[in-house]
mmCIF file of C-alpha atoms in Angstrom:
data_model
loop_
_atom_site.group_PDB
_atom_site.id
_atom_site.type_symbol
_atom_site.label_atom_id
_atom_site.label_comp_id
_atom_site.label_asym_id
_atom_site.label_seq_id
_atom_site.Cartn_x
_atom_site.Cartn_y
_atom_site.Cartn_z
ATOM 1 C CA MET S 12 0.001 0.286 0.363
ATOM 2 C CA LYS S 13 0.652 2.953 -0.413
ATOM 3 C CA THR S 14 2.235 5.563 2.586
ATOM 4 C CA ARG S 15 1.907 9.008 3.680
ATOM 5 C CA THR S 16 3.523 11.284 6.366
ATOM 6 C CA LEU S 17 1.686 12.220 9.396
ATOM 7 C CA GLY S 18 3.336 15.843 11.179
ATOM 8 C CA ALA S 19 7.315 16.063 10.705
ATOM 9 C CA ASP S 20 8.238 12.441 10.192
ATOM 10 C CA LEU S 21 5.543 9.716 10.670
ATOM 11 C CA THR S 22 5.484 7.700 7.917
ATOM 12 C CA VAL S 23 2.074 4.981 7.609
ATOM 13 C CA SER S 24 0.535 3.138 5.233
ATOM 14 C CA ALA S 25 -2.447 5.200 3.324
ATOM 15 C CA VAL S 26 -4.994 3.987 4.869
ATOM 16 C CA GLY S 27 -4.628 2.896 8.436
ATOM 17 C CA LEU S 28 -7.128 -0.502 10.417
ATOM 18 C CA GLY S 29 -8.858 1.126 12.875
ATOM 19 C CA CYS S 30 -9.046 -1.511 15.763
ATOM 20 C CA MET S 31 -12.200 -0.423 18.026
ATOM 21 C CA GLY S 32 -14.695 -2.965 16.393
ATOM 22 C CA PHE S 33 -13.270 -6.206 17.200
ATOM 23 C CA SER S 34 -13.903 -5.777 21.068
ATOM 24 C CA HIS S 35 -16.047 -2.145 21.463
ATOM 25 C CA ALA S 36 -19.522 -0.685 20.411
ATOM 26 C CA TYR S 37 -19.939 -3.339 16.894
ATOM 27 C CA GLY S 38 -22.034 -5.392 18.392
ATOM 28 C CA ALA S 39 -21.013 -8.951 19.764
ATOM 29 C CA PRO S 40 -17.009 -8.626 19.991
ATOM 30 C CA THR S 41 -14.835 -10.984 17.597
ATOM 31 C CA GLU S 42 -13.901 -14.421 18.843
ATOM 32 C CA ARG S 43 -9.630 -12.994 20.143
ATOM 33 C CA SER S 44 -8.253 -16.131 17.476
ATOM 34 C CA GLU S 45 -10.225 -14.988 14.345
ATOM 35 C CA ALA S 46 -9.277 -10.609 15.501
ATOM 36 C CA VAL S 47 -5.437 -11.528 15.570
ATOM 37 C CA ARG S 48 -5.987 -13.497 12.642
ATOM 38 C CA ALA S 49 -7.885 -10.581 10.699
ATOM 39 C CA ILE S 50 -5.705 -7.850 12.149
ATOM 40 C CA ARG S 51 -2.105 -9.978 10.329
ATOM 41 C CA ALA S 52 -4.174 -10.125 7.408
ATOM 42 C CA ALA S 53 -4.171 -6.577 7.109
ATOM 43 C CA LEU S 54 -0.614 -6.007 8.170
ATOM 44 C CA ASP S 55 -0.521 -8.901 5.186
ATOM 45 C CA LEU S 56 -2.629 -6.374 2.796
ATOM 46 C CA GLY S 57 -0.015 -3.716 3.368
ATOM 47 C CA TYR S 58 -1.380 -1.990 6.404
ATOM 48 C CA THR S 59 1.338 -0.758 9.166
ATOM 49 C CA LEU S 60 -0.869 1.431 10.900
ATOM 50 C CA PHE S 61 -3.560 0.335 13.517
ATOM 51 C CA ASP S 62 -5.879 2.758 16.280
ATOM 52 C CA THR S 63 -6.394 1.167 19.796
ATOM 53 C CA ALA S 64 -7.554 3.280 22.922
ATOM 54 C CA GLU S 65 -7.677 1.562 26.490
ATOM 55 C CA THR S 66 -10.854 2.293 26.882
ATOM 56 C CA TYR S 67 -11.602 -0.376 23.726
ATOM 57 C CA GLY S 68 -13.436 -2.996 25.666
ATOM 58 C CA THR S 69 -15.831 -5.150 26.979
ATOM 59 C CA ALA S 70 -17.712 -5.559 30.380
ATOM 60 C CA ALA S 71 -16.259 -8.356 31.086
ATOM 61 C CA ASP S 72 -12.611 -6.980 29.963
ATOM 62 C CA PRO S 73 -12.462 -2.659 29.888
ATOM 63 C CA HIS S 74 -8.216 -3.285 28.505
ATOM 64 C CA GLU S 75 -9.478 -5.870 25.466
ATOM 65 C CA ASN S 76 -8.838 -4.190 22.713
ATOM 66 C CA GLU S 77 -5.565 -2.534 23.103
ATOM 67 C CA LYS S 78 -4.122 -6.496 24.797
ATOM 68 C CA LEU S 79 -5.792 -8.681 21.799
ATOM 69 C CA VAL S 80 -4.004 -5.652 19.053
ATOM 70 C CA GLY S 81 -0.728 -6.114 21.262
ATOM 71 C CA GLU S 82 -0.797 -9.510 20.500
ATOM 72 C CA ALA S 83 -1.959 -9.661 16.969
ATOM 73 C CA LEU S 84 1.533 -7.624 16.217
ATOM 74 C CA ARG S 85 4.087 -8.315 18.878
ATOM 75 C CA GLU S 86 5.928 -10.289 15.936
ATOM 76 C CA VAL S 87 6.714 -7.723 13.645
ATOM 77 C CA ARG S 88 6.547 -5.007 15.921
ATOM 78 C CA GLY S 89 9.176 -2.763 14.269
ATOM 79 C CA ALA S 90 7.153 -2.646 10.952
ATOM 80 C CA VAL S 91 3.779 -1.672 11.878
ATOM 81 C CA GLN S 92 2.688 2.088 14.009
ATOM 82 C CA ILE S 93 0.654 1.333 17.029
ATOM 83 C CA ALA S 94 -1.640 4.180 17.609
ATOM 84 C CA THR S 95 -2.829 4.656 20.995
ATOM 85 C CA LYS S 96 -4.899 6.957 23.050
ATOM 86 C CA PHE S 97 -4.969 8.435 26.776
ATOM 87 C CA GLY S 98 -7.939 10.660 28.653
ATOM 88 C CA ILE S 99 -11.570 9.825 28.977
ATOM 89 C CA ARG S 100 -13.369 6.853 30.753
ATOM 90 C CA PHE S 101 -17.066 5.945 30.532
ATOM 91 C CA ASP S 102 -19.633 7.287 33.053
ATOM 92 C CA GLU S 103 -21.330 4.078 34.022
ATOM 93 C CA THR S 104 -24.226 5.286 35.504
ATOM 94 C CA GLY S 105 -26.157 5.673 32.278
ATOM 95 C CA ALA S 106 -28.653 3.274 30.296
ATOM 96 C CA ALA S 107 -26.692 3.991 26.678
ATOM 97 C CA VAL S 108 -25.062 2.066 25.381
ATOM 98 C CA ASN S 109 -23.024 5.252 23.927
ATOM 99 C CA LYS S 110 -22.058 5.601 27.441
ATOM 100 C CA PRO S 111 -21.008 9.509 28.181
ATOM 101 C CA LEU S 112 -17.581 10.154 28.088
ATOM 102 C CA VAL S 113 -15.362 11.949 31.122
ATOM 103 C CA PRO S 114 -11.998 13.582 30.420
ATOM 104 C CA ASP S 115 -9.560 12.665 32.803
ATOM 105 C CA SER S 116 -6.036 14.658 31.303
ATOM 106 C CA ARG S 117 -4.171 15.134 34.277
ATOM 107 C CA PRO S 118 -0.894 14.437 34.899
ATOM 108 C CA GLU S 119 -0.299 10.924 37.130
ATOM 109 C CA THR S 120 -3.925 9.936 34.785
ATOM 110 C CA ILE S 121 -1.095 10.164 31.673
ATOM 111 C CA ARG S 122 1.077 8.756 33.638
ATOM 112 C CA ALA S 123 -1.090 5.086 34.862
ATOM 113 C CA SER S 124 -2.375 5.178 31.747
ATOM 114 C CA VAL S 125 0.498 5.061 29.641
ATOM 115 C CA GLU S 126 1.970 2.601 31.540
ATOM 116 C CA GLY S 127 -1.019 0.178 31.754
ATOM 117 C CA SER S 128 -1.302 0.401 27.733
ATOM 118 C CA LEU S 129 2.583 -0.123 26.907
ATOM 119 C CA ARG S 130 2.210 -3.572 29.342
ATOM 120 C CA ARG S 131 -1.228 -4.915 27.120
ATOM 121 C CA LEU S 132 0.734 -3.587 23.632
ATOM 122 C CA GLY S 133 3.570 -5.601 24.711
ATOM 123 C CA THR S 134 5.867 -3.052 23.850
ATOM 124 C CA ASP S 135 8.698 -0.747 25.248
ATOM 125 C CA HIS S 136 7.066 2.303 23.408
ATOM 126 C CA ILE S 137 3.096 3.831 21.923
ATOM 127 C CA ASP S 138 4.314 5.353 17.569
ATOM 128 C CA LEU S 139 1.149 7.355 17.863
ATOM 129 C CA TYR S 140 -0.600 8.493 21.755
ATOM 130 C CA PHE S 141 -4.150 10.358 21.319
ATOM 131 C CA GLN S 142 -5.511 12.332 23.864
ATOM 132 C CA HIS S 143 -8.896 11.000 23.327
ATOM 133 C CA ARG S 144 -10.986 13.816 24.124
ATOM 134 C CA MET S 145 -9.621 17.063 25.893
ATOM 135 C CA ASP S 146 -10.106 18.204 29.673
ATOM 136 C CA PRO S 147 -11.603 21.191 30.242
ATOM 137 C CA LYS S 148 -10.015 20.640 33.867
ATOM 138 C CA VAL S 149 -6.568 20.372 32.648
ATOM 139 C CA ALA S 150 -4.383 23.602 30.472
ATOM 140 C CA PRO S 151 -3.423 22.089 26.763
ATOM 141 C CA ALA S 152 -0.026 22.999 28.064
ATOM 142 C CA THR S 153 -0.057 20.830 30.832
ATOM 143 C CA VAL S 154 -1.151 17.876 28.082
ATOM 144 C CA ALA S 155 2.121 19.285 26.337
ATOM 145 C CA GLN S 156 4.433 19.127 28.137
ATOM 146 C CA VAL S 157 3.555 15.241 29.798
ATOM 147 C CA MET S 158 3.996 14.292 26.468
ATOM 148 C CA ALA S 159 7.312 15.723 25.535
ATOM 149 C CA ASP S 160 9.051 14.165 29.339
ATOM 150 C CA LEU S 161 7.388 10.927 27.652
ATOM 151 C CA ILE S 162 8.425 11.674 23.985
ATOM 152 C CA ARG S 163 12.133 12.236 26.204
ATOM 153 C CA GLU S 164 12.185 9.046 27.777
ATOM 154 C CA GLY S 165 11.239 6.852 24.663
ATOM 155 C CA LYS S 166 8.273 5.805 25.803
ATOM 156 C CA ILE S 167 5.746 7.353 22.720
ATOM 157 C CA THR S 168 7.588 8.678 19.599
ATOM 158 C CA HIS S 169 4.709 11.264 18.441
ATOM 159 C CA TRP S 170 1.284 12.257 19.784
ATOM 160 C CA GLY S 171 -1.645 13.750 18.940
ATOM 161 C CA ILE S 172 -5.132 14.731 19.825
ATOM 162 C CA SER S 173 -8.721 13.493 19.594
ATOM 163 C CA GLU S 174 -11.483 16.010 18.642
ATOM 164 C CA ALA S 175 -9.260 19.175 18.873
ATOM 165 C CA THR S 176 -9.971 22.710 18.349
ATOM 166 C CA GLY S 177 -7.934 24.590 16.676
ATOM 167 C CA ASP S 178 -7.272 26.819 19.621
ATOM 168 C CA TYR S 179 -6.516 23.866 21.984
ATOM 169 C CA LEU S 180 -3.840 22.666 19.023
ATOM 170 C CA ARG S 181 -2.236 25.555 18.915
ATOM 171 C CA ARG S 182 -1.736 25.807 22.191
ATOM 172 C CA ALA S 183 -0.646 22.527 22.491
ATOM 173 C CA HIS S 184 1.007 22.359 19.124
ATOM 174 C CA ALA S 185 3.768 25.879 20.561
ATOM 175 C CA VAL S 186 5.235 23.631 24.580
ATOM 176 C CA CYS S 187 5.748 19.597 22.054
ATOM 177 C CA PRO S 188 4.726 19.520 18.464
ATOM 178 C CA VAL S 189 1.694 17.481 17.638
ATOM 179 C CA THR S 190 1.991 14.515 14.608
ATOM 180 C CA ALA S 191 -1.214 14.421 14.818
ATOM 181 C CA VAL S 192 -5.478 15.378 15.348
ATOM 182 C CA GLN S 193 -7.884 12.092 15.193
ATOM 183 C CA ASN S 194 -10.888 13.751 14.079
ATOM 184 C CA ARG S 195 -14.120 12.356 12.621
ATOM 185 C CA TYR S 196 -15.173 13.033 8.925
ATOM 186 C CA SER S 197 -16.723 11.371 6.012
ATOM 187 C CA MET S 198 -19.456 12.557 3.530
ATOM 188 C CA MET S 199 -21.523 13.422 6.683
ATOM 189 C CA ALA S 200 -19.840 14.869 8.852
ATOM 190 C CA ARG S 201 -17.933 17.487 7.996
ATOM 191 C CA TRP S 202 -17.710 20.127 10.352
ATOM 192 C CA HIS S 203 -13.631 20.158 11.080
ATOM 193 C CA GLU S 204 -12.884 20.963 6.681
ATOM 194 C CA ALA S 205 -12.860 24.348 8.753
ATOM 195 C CA LEU S 206 -9.250 22.736 11.510
ATOM 196 C CA PHE S 207 -7.684 21.865 7.316
ATOM 197 C CA PRO S 208 -6.020 25.638 7.607
ATOM 198 C CA VAL S 209 -4.363 25.221 10.753
ATOM 199 C CA LEU S 210 -3.437 21.918 10.330
ATOM 200 C CA GLU S 211 -1.345 22.863 6.770
ATOM 201 C CA GLU S 212 0.519 25.751 8.738
ATOM 202 C CA LEU S 213 2.012 23.712 11.382
ATOM 203 C CA HIS S 214 2.098 20.754 9.530
ATOM 204 C CA VAL S 215 0.097 18.446 11.786
ATOM 205 C CA GLY S 216 -1.939 15.889 9.863
ATOM 206 C CA PHE S 217 -4.918 14.551 10.144
ATOM 207 C CA VAL S 218 -7.012 10.615 10.690
ATOM 208 C CA ALA S 219 -9.905 10.100 9.615
ATOM 209 C CA PHE S 220 -12.336 7.677 12.078
ATOM 210 C CA SER S 221 -15.772 6.793 10.892
ATOM 211 C CA PRO S 222 -15.065 7.944 7.636
ATOM 212 C CA MET S 223 -17.652 6.183 5.865
ATOM 213 C CA ALA S 224 -20.440 7.270 8.903
ATOM 214 C CA ASN S 225 -20.125 4.089 10.568
ATOM 215 C CA GLY S 226 -20.563 2.537 7.487
ATOM 216 C CA LEU S 227 -23.618 4.125 5.683
ATOM 217 C CA LEU S 228 -21.445 5.244 2.623
ATOM 218 C CA THR S 229 -20.043 1.389 1.935
ATOM 219 C CA GLY S 230 -24.915 0.797 0.848
ATOM 220 C CA ALA S 231 -24.475 -2.314 2.793
ATOM 221 C CA TYR S 232 -27.273 -0.937 5.447
ATOM 222 C CA GLY S 233 -30.983 -0.332 4.680
ATOM 223 C CA ALA S 234 -34.146 0.882 5.870
ATOM 224 C CA ALA S 235 -34.070 -2.994 7.538
ATOM 225 C CA SER S 236 -30.769 -3.287 9.373
ATOM 226 C CA GLN S 237 -30.692 -4.168 12.747
ATOM 227 C CA PHE S 238 -28.568 -3.051 15.773
ATOM 228 C CA ASP S 239 -28.092 -4.478 19.227
ATOM 229 C CA PRO S 240 -29.205 -1.642 21.424
ATOM 230 C CA ARG S 241 -27.114 -3.383 24.607
ATOM 231 C CA LEU S 242 -24.124 -3.390 21.987
ATOM 232 C CA ASP S 243 -24.170 -1.808 19.010
ATOM 233 C CA TYR S 244 -23.613 1.825 19.520
ATOM 234 C CA ARG S 245 -25.396 2.552 15.379
ATOM 235 C CA SER S 246 -28.613 1.132 17.909
ATOM 236 C CA ALA S 247 -28.800 5.088 18.567
ATOM 237 C CA MET S 248 -26.957 7.142 15.222
ATOM 238 C CA PRO S 249 -29.758 8.811 13.338
ATOM 239 C CA GLN S 250 -28.973 8.122 9.872
ATOM 240 C CA PHE S 251 -29.862 4.392 10.582
ATOM 241 C CA GLY S 252 -33.439 5.943 12.252
ATOM 242 C CA PRO S 253 -36.151 4.945 10.393
ATOM 243 C CA GLU S 254 -37.101 7.575 8.318
ATOM 244 C CA ALA S 255 -32.482 8.432 7.258
ATOM 245 C CA ALA S 256 -32.463 5.837 4.681
ATOM 246 C CA GLU S 257 -35.155 7.933 2.585
ATOM 247 C CA GLN S 258 -32.893 10.756 3.480
ATOM 248 C CA ASN S 259 -30.049 9.660 2.022
ATOM 249 C CA ARG S 260 -31.150 7.753 -0.532
ATOM 250 C CA ALA S 261 -29.861 10.456 -3.131
ATOM 251 C CA LEU S 262 -26.377 10.746 -1.053
ATOM 252 C CA LEU S 263 -26.481 6.493 -1.616
ATOM 253 C CA THR S 264 -26.594 6.833 -5.440
ATOM 254 C CA LEU S 265 -24.609 9.598 -6.117
ATOM 255 C CA LEU S 266 -21.838 7.486 -4.273
ATOM 256 C CA ARG S 267 -23.548 4.331 -6.424
ATOM 257 C CA GLU S 268 -22.994 6.469 -9.523
ATOM 258 C CA LEU S 269 -18.926 7.469 -9.561
ATOM 259 C CA ALA S 270 -18.194 4.138 -7.714
ATOM 260 C CA ALA S 271 -19.425 2.797 -10.913
ATOM 261 C CA GLU S 272 -17.409 5.051 -13.390
ATOM 262 C CA LYS S 273 -14.531 4.960 -11.472
ATOM 263 C CA HIS S 274 -14.189 1.034 -11.136
ATOM 264 C CA ALA S 275 -14.810 1.094 -8.157
ATOM 265 C CA THR S 276 -17.125 1.125 -4.117
ATOM 266 C CA PRO S 277 -19.135 3.260 -2.697
ATOM 267 C CA ALA S 278 -16.809 2.258 0.537
ATOM 268 C CA GLN S 279 -13.682 2.944 -1.781
ATOM 269 C CA ILE S 280 -14.948 6.350 -3.510
ATOM 270 C CA SER S 281 -15.865 8.187 0.260
ATOM 271 C CA LEU S 282 -12.978 6.829 1.223
ATOM 272 C CA ALA S 283 -11.012 8.537 -1.665
ATOM 273 C CA TRP S 284 -12.855 11.093 -1.408
ATOM 274 C CA MET S 285 -11.543 12.380 1.290
ATOM 275 C CA MET S 286 -7.592 11.298 0.291
ATOM 276 C CA CYS S 287 -7.701 12.827 -2.784
ATOM 277 C CA LYS S 288 -8.686 16.425 -0.902
ATOM 278 C CA LYS S 289 -4.387 16.828 1.098
ATOM 279 C CA PRO S 290 -2.010 14.279 1.139
ATOM 280 C CA TRP S 291 -1.786 14.049 5.386
ATOM 281 C CA ILE S 292 -5.126 12.862 5.897
ATOM 282 C CA VAL S 293 -5.242 9.126 6.465
ATOM 283 C CA PRO S 294 -8.334 7.403 6.886
ATOM 284 C CA ILE S 295 -9.082 4.207 9.886
ATOM 285 C CA PRO S 296 -12.028 2.536 8.768
ATOM 286 C CA GLY S 297 -13.082 0.254 11.162
ATOM 287 C CA SER S 298 -13.964 -3.277 9.303
ATOM 288 C CA ARG S 299 -13.393 -6.477 10.998
ATOM 289 C CA ARG S 300 -13.832 -8.493 7.854
ATOM 290 C CA PRO S 301 -10.140 -9.060 5.477
ATOM 291 C CA GLU S 302 -12.488 -8.891 1.979
ATOM 292 C CA ARG S 303 -13.193 -5.578 3.700
ATOM 293 C CA MET S 304 -10.123 -4.541 4.431
ATOM 294 C CA GLN S 305 -8.975 -5.209 1.371
ATOM 295 C CA GLU S 306 -11.716 -3.023 -0.506
ATOM 296 C CA ASN S 307 -10.692 -0.538 2.256
ATOM 297 C CA ALA S 308 -6.305 -0.477 0.824
ATOM 298 C CA GLY S 309 -7.609 -0.245 -2.972
ATOM 299 C CA ALA S 310 -9.172 3.625 -2.083
ATOM 300 C CA ALA S 311 -5.590 4.489 -1.522
ATOM 301 C CA GLU S 312 -5.686 3.967 -5.688
ATOM 302 C CA ILE S 313 -8.012 5.514 -6.890
ATOM 303 C CA CYS S 314 -7.319 8.630 -7.994
ATOM 304 C CA LEU S 315 -10.416 11.346 -7.928
ATOM 305 C CA THR S 316 -9.759 14.722 -9.457
ATOM 306 C CA PRO S 317 -9.216 18.313 -8.030
ATOM 307 C CA ALA S 318 -12.681 18.635 -10.207
ATOM 308 C CA ASP S 319 -13.902 15.539 -8.962
ATOM 309 C CA VAL S 320 -13.412 16.240 -5.347
ATOM 310 C CA GLN S 321 -15.107 20.164 -5.646
ATOM 311 C CA ALA S 322 -18.122 18.773 -7.950
ATOM 312 C CA LEU S 323 -18.465 16.273 -4.391
ATOM 313 C CA ASP S 324 -18.124 19.094 -2.352
ATOM 314 C CA ARG S 325 -20.574 21.514 -3.991
ATOM 315 C CA ALA S 326 -22.828 18.252 -4.008
ATOM 316 C CA LEU S 327 -22.686 16.684 -0.696
ATOM 317 C CA GLU S 328 -23.484 20.356 -0.219
ATOM 318 C CA ALA S 329 -26.505 20.480 -1.984
ATOM 319 C CA LEU S 330 -28.091 17.239 -1.244
ATOM 320 C CA PRO S 331 -30.340 16.749 1.153
ATOM 321 C CA MET S 332 -28.749 13.688 3.280
ATOM 322 C CA SER S 333 -29.967 12.590 7.579
ATOM 323 C CA ALA S 334 -28.035 13.005 10.709
ATOM 324 C CA VAL S 335 -25.239 12.038 11.396
ATOM 325 C CA PHE S 336 -23.786 10.419 14.606
ATOM 326 C CA GLY S 337 -21.741 13.723 16.121
ATOM 327 C CA GLY S 338 -20.059 11.191 19.213
ATOM 328 C CA SER S 339 -21.195 10.360 22.546
ATOM 329 C CA ALA S 340 -21.647 13.513 25.752
ATOM 330 C CA VAL S 341 -18.614 13.579 27.292
ATOM 331 C CA THR S 342 -19.537 15.179 30.826
ATOM 332 C CA GLY S 343 -17.398 17.492 33.721
ATOM 333 C CA GLY S 344 -16.471 15.082 36.895
ATOM 334 C CA LYS S 345 -13.658 13.065 37.537
#
């Protein structure tokens, strides 16, 4: 697979693998040995960037996903880049499937988190360590100074911020250069495009999570699709609601037509659209099946011209579409 560079010098596969769904938020977890085989299949397909977090787990094991990624990649550690995250826990008091997030980026919490992640991943360093959400009670300079210390100690080599704003990014970057932000981004969720000029100015990369609107843009789901309300966040996402299929019909038709023109699939077009916008955008779709991973990897070979991208942007701005999931609620307390 082709590669891209995030920040100053972190070279990764043009498409990365979001590993969360193997353990968390997308229905029943994948059986461990099957998940290990799937992650190794991704490596064989050219993926080198694997994204996880300390909170991607199950009720039985809240840290399951890091352990899984560590097991799958231990024998090839030098050939891959592992991204993981610190700085949140779930508010377990509510009944919602997508429980609110409680931010905590106090230095002592970060220190405990990095040691836990290193142990679970079975590695001596983390390639890209993301602050999972901004913590309003901790200044960005404070977080960045801890990152600078961890880089100096060799425990991480690069760091980033998930769901970053421009002001927060600037203040953190001034203390310790940020390699990437990881924000939600898809044809249905474009609000972070306002951040692009700041990223270009600071030479910060963009890792796009949920790049296919949680799977909707693959065209594989319709009005009859069902999701487990106990385990699957999609059961509460508006783009999968009872009226959304009709609201999104024109969008999915556009994708299918362009896919046919480019000898591609709707999923590939939705990824190629963002990769052809900027050379520093790396999507991390969360497929669990090797055949879908192969399909997504193929998006890196699709060339959409600037005119193609501009025409798509104009169409997206004019098309009706449903609301789209914008993220779990963030609460204040520690």
